[in-house]
Coordinates of C-alpha atoms in Angstrom, one line a residue:
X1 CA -4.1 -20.9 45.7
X2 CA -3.0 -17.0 45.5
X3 CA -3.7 -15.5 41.9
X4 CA 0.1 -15.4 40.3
X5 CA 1.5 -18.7 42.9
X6 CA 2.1 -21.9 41.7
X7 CA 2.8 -25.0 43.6
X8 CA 6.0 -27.8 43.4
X9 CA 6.7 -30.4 45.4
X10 CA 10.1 -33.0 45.3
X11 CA 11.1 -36.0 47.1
X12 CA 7.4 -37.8 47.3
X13 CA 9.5 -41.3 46.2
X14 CA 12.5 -40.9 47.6
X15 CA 13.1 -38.5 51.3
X16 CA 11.2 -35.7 52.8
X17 CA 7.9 -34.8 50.7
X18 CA 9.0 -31.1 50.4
X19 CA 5.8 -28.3 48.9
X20 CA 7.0 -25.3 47.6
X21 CA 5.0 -22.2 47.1
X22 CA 6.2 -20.1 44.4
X23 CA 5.4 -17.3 42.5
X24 CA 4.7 -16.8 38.6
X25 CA 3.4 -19.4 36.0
X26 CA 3.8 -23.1 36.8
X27 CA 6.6 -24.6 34.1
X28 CA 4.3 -27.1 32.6
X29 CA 1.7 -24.3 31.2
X30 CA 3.5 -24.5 28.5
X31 CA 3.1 -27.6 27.4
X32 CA -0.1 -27.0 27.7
X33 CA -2.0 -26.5 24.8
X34 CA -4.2 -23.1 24.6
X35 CA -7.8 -23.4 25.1
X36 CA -10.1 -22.7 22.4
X37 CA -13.1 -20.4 23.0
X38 CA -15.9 -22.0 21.6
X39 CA -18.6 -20.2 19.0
X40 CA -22.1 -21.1 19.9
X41 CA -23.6 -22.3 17.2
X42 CA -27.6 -22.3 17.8
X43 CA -29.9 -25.3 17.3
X44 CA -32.5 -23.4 15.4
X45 CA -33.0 -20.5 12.6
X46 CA -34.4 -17.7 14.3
X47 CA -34.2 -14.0 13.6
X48 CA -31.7 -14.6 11.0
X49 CA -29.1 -12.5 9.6
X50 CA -30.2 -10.7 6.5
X51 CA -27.8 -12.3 4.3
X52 CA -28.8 -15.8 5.7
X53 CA -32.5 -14.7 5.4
X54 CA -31.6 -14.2 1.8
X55 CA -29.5 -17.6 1.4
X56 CA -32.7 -19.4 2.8
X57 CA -34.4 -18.3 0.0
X58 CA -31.8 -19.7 -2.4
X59 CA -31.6 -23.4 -1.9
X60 CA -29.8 -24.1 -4.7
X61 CA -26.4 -22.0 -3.7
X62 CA -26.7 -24.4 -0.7
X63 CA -25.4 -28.5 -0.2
X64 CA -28.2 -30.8 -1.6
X65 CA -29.0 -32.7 1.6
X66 CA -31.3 -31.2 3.9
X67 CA -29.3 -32.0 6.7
X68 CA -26.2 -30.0 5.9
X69 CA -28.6 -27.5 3.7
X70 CA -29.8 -26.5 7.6
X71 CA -26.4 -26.6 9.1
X72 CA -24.7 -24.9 6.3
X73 CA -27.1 -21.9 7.7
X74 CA -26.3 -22.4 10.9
X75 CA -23.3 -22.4 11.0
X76 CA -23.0 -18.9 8.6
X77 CA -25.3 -17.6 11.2
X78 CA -23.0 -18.4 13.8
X79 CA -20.3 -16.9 11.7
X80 CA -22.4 -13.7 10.9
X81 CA -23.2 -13.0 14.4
X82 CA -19.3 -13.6 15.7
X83 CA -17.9 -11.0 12.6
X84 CA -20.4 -8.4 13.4
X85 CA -19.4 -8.4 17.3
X86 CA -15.8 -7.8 15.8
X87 CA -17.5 -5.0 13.7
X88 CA -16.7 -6.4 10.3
X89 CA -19.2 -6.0 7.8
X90 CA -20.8 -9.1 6.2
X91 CA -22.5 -9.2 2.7
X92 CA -24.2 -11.2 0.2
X93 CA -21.5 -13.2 -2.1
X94 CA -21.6 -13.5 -6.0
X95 CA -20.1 -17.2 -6.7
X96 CA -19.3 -17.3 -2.6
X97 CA -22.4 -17.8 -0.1
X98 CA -20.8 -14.6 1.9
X99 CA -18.1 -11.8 1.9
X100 CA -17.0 -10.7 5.4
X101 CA -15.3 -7.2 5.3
X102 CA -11.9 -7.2 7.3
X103 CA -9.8 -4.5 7.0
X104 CA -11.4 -2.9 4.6
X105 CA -10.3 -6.0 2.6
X106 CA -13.5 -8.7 1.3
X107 CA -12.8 -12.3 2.4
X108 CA -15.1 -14.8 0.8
X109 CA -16.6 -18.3 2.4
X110 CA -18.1 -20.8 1.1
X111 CA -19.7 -24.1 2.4
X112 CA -19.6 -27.4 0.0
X113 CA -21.1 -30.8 0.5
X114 CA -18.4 -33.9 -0.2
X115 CA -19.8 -36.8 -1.9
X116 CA -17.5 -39.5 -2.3
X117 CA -17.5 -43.4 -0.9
X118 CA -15.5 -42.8 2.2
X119 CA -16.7 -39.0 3.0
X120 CA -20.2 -38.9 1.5
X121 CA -22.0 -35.9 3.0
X122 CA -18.8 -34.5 4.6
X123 CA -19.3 -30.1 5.1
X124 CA -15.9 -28.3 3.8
X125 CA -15.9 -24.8 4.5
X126 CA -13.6 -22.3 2.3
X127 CA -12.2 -18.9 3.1
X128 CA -10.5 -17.0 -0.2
X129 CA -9.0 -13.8 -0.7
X130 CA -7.7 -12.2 -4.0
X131 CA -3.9 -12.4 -3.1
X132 CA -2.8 -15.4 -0.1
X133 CA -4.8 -18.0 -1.4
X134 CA -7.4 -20.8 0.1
X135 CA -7.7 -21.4 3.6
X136 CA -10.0 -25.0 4.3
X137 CA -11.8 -26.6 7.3
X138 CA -13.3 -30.5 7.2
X139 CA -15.5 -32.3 9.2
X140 CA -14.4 -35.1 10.7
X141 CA -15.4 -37.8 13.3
X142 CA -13.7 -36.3 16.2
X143 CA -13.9 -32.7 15.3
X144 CA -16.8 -31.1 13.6
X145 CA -16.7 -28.0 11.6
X146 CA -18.7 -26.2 14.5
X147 CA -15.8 -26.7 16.1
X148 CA -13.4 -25.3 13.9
X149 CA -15.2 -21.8 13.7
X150 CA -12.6 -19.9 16.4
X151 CA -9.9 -21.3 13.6
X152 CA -12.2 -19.7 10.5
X153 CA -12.7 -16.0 12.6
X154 CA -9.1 -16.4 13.6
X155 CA -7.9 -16.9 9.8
X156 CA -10.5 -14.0 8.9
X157 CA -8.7 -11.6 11.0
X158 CA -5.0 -12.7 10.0
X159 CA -6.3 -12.3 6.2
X160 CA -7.3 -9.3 6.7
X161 CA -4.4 -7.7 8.8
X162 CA -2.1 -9.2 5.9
X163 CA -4.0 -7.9 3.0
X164 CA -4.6 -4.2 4.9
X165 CA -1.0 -4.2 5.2
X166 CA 0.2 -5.2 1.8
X167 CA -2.2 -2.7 0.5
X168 CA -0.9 0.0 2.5
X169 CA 2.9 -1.0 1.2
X170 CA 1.5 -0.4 -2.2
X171 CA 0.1 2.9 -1.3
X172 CA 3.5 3.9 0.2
X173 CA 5.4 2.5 -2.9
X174 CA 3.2 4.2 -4.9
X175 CA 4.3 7.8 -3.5
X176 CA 7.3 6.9 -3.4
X177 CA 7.6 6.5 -7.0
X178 CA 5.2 9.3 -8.1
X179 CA 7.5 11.6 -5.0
X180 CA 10.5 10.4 -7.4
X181 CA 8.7 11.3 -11.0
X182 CA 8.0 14.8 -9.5
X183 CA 11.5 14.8 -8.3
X184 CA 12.8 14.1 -11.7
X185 CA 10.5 16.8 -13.8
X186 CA 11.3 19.4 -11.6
X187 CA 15.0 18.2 -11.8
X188 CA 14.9 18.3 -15.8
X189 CA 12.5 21.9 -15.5
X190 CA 15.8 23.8 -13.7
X191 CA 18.4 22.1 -15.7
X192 CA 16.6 22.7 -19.0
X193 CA 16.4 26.6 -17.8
X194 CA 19.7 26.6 -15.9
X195 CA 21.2 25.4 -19.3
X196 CA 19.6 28.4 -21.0
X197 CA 21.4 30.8 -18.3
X198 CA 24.6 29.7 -18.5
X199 CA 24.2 29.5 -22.5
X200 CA 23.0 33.2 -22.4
X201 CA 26.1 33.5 -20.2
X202 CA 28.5 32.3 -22.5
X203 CA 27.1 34.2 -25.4
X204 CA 27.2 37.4 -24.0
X205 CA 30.7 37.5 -22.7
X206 CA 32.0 36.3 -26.1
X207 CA 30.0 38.9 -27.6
X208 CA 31.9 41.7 -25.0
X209 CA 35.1 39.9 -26.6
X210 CA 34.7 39.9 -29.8
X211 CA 33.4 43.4 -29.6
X212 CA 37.2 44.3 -27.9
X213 CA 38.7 42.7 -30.7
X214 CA 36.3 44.5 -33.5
X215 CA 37.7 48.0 -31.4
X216 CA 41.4 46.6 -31.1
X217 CA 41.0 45.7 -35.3
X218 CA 39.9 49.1 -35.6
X219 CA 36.7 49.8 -35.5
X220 CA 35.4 53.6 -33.9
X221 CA 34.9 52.9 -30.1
X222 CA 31.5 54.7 -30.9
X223 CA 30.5 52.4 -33.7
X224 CA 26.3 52.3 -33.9
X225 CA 27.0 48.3 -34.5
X226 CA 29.2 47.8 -30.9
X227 CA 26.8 50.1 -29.3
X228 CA 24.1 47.3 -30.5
X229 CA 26.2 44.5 -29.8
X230 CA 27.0 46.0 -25.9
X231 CA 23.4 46.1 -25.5
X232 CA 22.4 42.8 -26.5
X233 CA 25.0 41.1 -24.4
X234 CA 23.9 43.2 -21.5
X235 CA 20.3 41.9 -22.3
X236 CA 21.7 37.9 -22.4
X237 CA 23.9 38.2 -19.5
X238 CA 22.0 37.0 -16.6
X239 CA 24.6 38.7 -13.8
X240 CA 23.0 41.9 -15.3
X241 CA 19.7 41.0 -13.2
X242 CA 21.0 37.7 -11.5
X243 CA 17.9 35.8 -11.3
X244 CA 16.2 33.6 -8.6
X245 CA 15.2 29.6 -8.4
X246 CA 13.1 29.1 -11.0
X247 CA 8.9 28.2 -10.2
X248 CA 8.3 24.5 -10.5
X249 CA 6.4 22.7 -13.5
X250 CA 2.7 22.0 -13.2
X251 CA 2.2 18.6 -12.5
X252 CA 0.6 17.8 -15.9
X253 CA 3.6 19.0 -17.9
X254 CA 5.7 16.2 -18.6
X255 CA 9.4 17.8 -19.0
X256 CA 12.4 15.3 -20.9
X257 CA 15.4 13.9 -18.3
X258 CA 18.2 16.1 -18.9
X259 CA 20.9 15.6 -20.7
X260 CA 24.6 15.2 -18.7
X261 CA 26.3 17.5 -21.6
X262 CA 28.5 20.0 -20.8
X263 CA 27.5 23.6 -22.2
X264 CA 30.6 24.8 -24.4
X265 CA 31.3 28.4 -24.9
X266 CA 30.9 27.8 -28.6
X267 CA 27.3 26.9 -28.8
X268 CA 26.0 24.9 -31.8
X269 CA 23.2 27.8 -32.2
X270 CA 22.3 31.1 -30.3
X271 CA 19.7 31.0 -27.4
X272 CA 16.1 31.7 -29.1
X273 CA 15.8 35.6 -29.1
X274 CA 12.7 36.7 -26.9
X275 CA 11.2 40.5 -26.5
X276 CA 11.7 40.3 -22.7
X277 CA 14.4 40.1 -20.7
X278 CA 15.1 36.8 -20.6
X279 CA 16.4 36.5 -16.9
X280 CA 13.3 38.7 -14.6
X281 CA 12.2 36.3 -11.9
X282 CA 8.7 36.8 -13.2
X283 CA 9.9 35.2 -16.8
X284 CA 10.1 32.0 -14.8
X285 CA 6.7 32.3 -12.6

């Protein structure tokens, strides 16, 4: 049969037998159910993994009965051997026989011993995670848990994928919300500094009015006080030197959300006076 051809055939009961030779999948693949590659498991214990070497040495972490004791091992040496060819690390458990490293991401598995009138000596094997819960694998008469270890490295790799990627969502959340923190300090730095501007603003151009006033009342054009007064304003006004966007905070300084208040011309007190000119670009660096 060519590679990618598939045979049919119609009328064998009933007319001409007719054999068709077409090309692509045959329809009932897929009602086929997928083969399963098999794990070898091996008969005997040699040239053990180092964590199995170490869990041979440790009888009691392992099922009572001698027979599952040696097929408990087995069967983790089987599983060793199959996650290292995948390159996932595998180490020693604490309460688990072994953590296999997927993803970055530890996965836990552990082998029990039933005891019970209907299952007595019956090998369950566990895979846990810290987040999606308990995956489990029985023996039973027609199926052994040899049998189920595709199923087990299959579940390993799925657990792994999901927690990588959950972990990664948190990461992204995570920068999201600190990207939106920064966002708001630096929002509240400008307005806080912005508010001082326009408050300067506002002072000095009622100060340039009520010095017209003072002149229109009648006081000399040349008075030592006006003179004063011109300069101060001049000082305040920020147009004098109009300044530029203002250096962000440091990331440590923790600046309050801004208020949505509207700065009034008559302000409830006078911008603290300062020794500098208050609007240089470097008074914001």
């Amino acid at each position: 049969m060519p590679k990618g051809w598939h045979l049919v055939h119609r009328g064998r009961n009933t007319g001409d037998l007719v054999i068709e030779l077409r090309r692509g999948r045959h329809p009932s693949k897929q009602y086929q159910p997928a083969s399963r590659s098999s794990v070898p498991v091996p008969e005997f214990l040699v040239d053990p993994h180092p964590v199995i070497d170490r869990l041979r040495e440790q009888p009691s972490r392992l099922p009572e009965s001698d027979e599952n004791r040696s097929r408990t091992l087995l069967l983790l040496q089987a599983l060793c051997l199959e996650a290292e060819k995948r390159e996932w690390a595998v180490r020693s458990g604490t309460d688990a026989l072994l953590s296999v490293v997927v993803d970055e991401q530890p996965l836990e598995v552990r082998v029990r011993e039933e005891k019970g009138a209907r299952w007595m000596l019956r090998l369950v094997l566990t895979v846990t995670d810290a987040d999606t819960g308990v995956a489990e694998w029985k023996d039973y008469a027609r199926k052994r848990l040899e049998d189920e270890l595709p199923a087990v490295l299959t579940d390993l790799r799925q657990r792994g994928r999901r927690l990588r990627d959950r972990r990664d969502a948190a990461a992204r959340a995570e920068q999201v919300r600190l990207q939106q923190e920064r966002d708001r300090v630096v929002t509240a730095h400008r307005d806080q500094i912005l508010r001082q501007q326009v408050a300067a603003w506002l002072l000095a151009e009622d100060i340039r009015s009520y010095c017209a006033d003072l002149v229109n009342g009648g006081m000399p054009i040349d008075d030592p006080w006006l003179a004063w007064a011109h300069t101060y304003a001049d000082d305040l006004d920020p147009l004098a030197d109009p300044p530029g966007i203002p250096s962000d905070p440091p990331s440590s300084v923790a600046v309050a959300t801004p208020r949505q208040q509207h700065v009034g011309r008559t302000a409830s007190a006078a911008p603290p006076y300062q020794p500098w000119h208050p609007n240089r670009r470097w008074y914001h660096g």
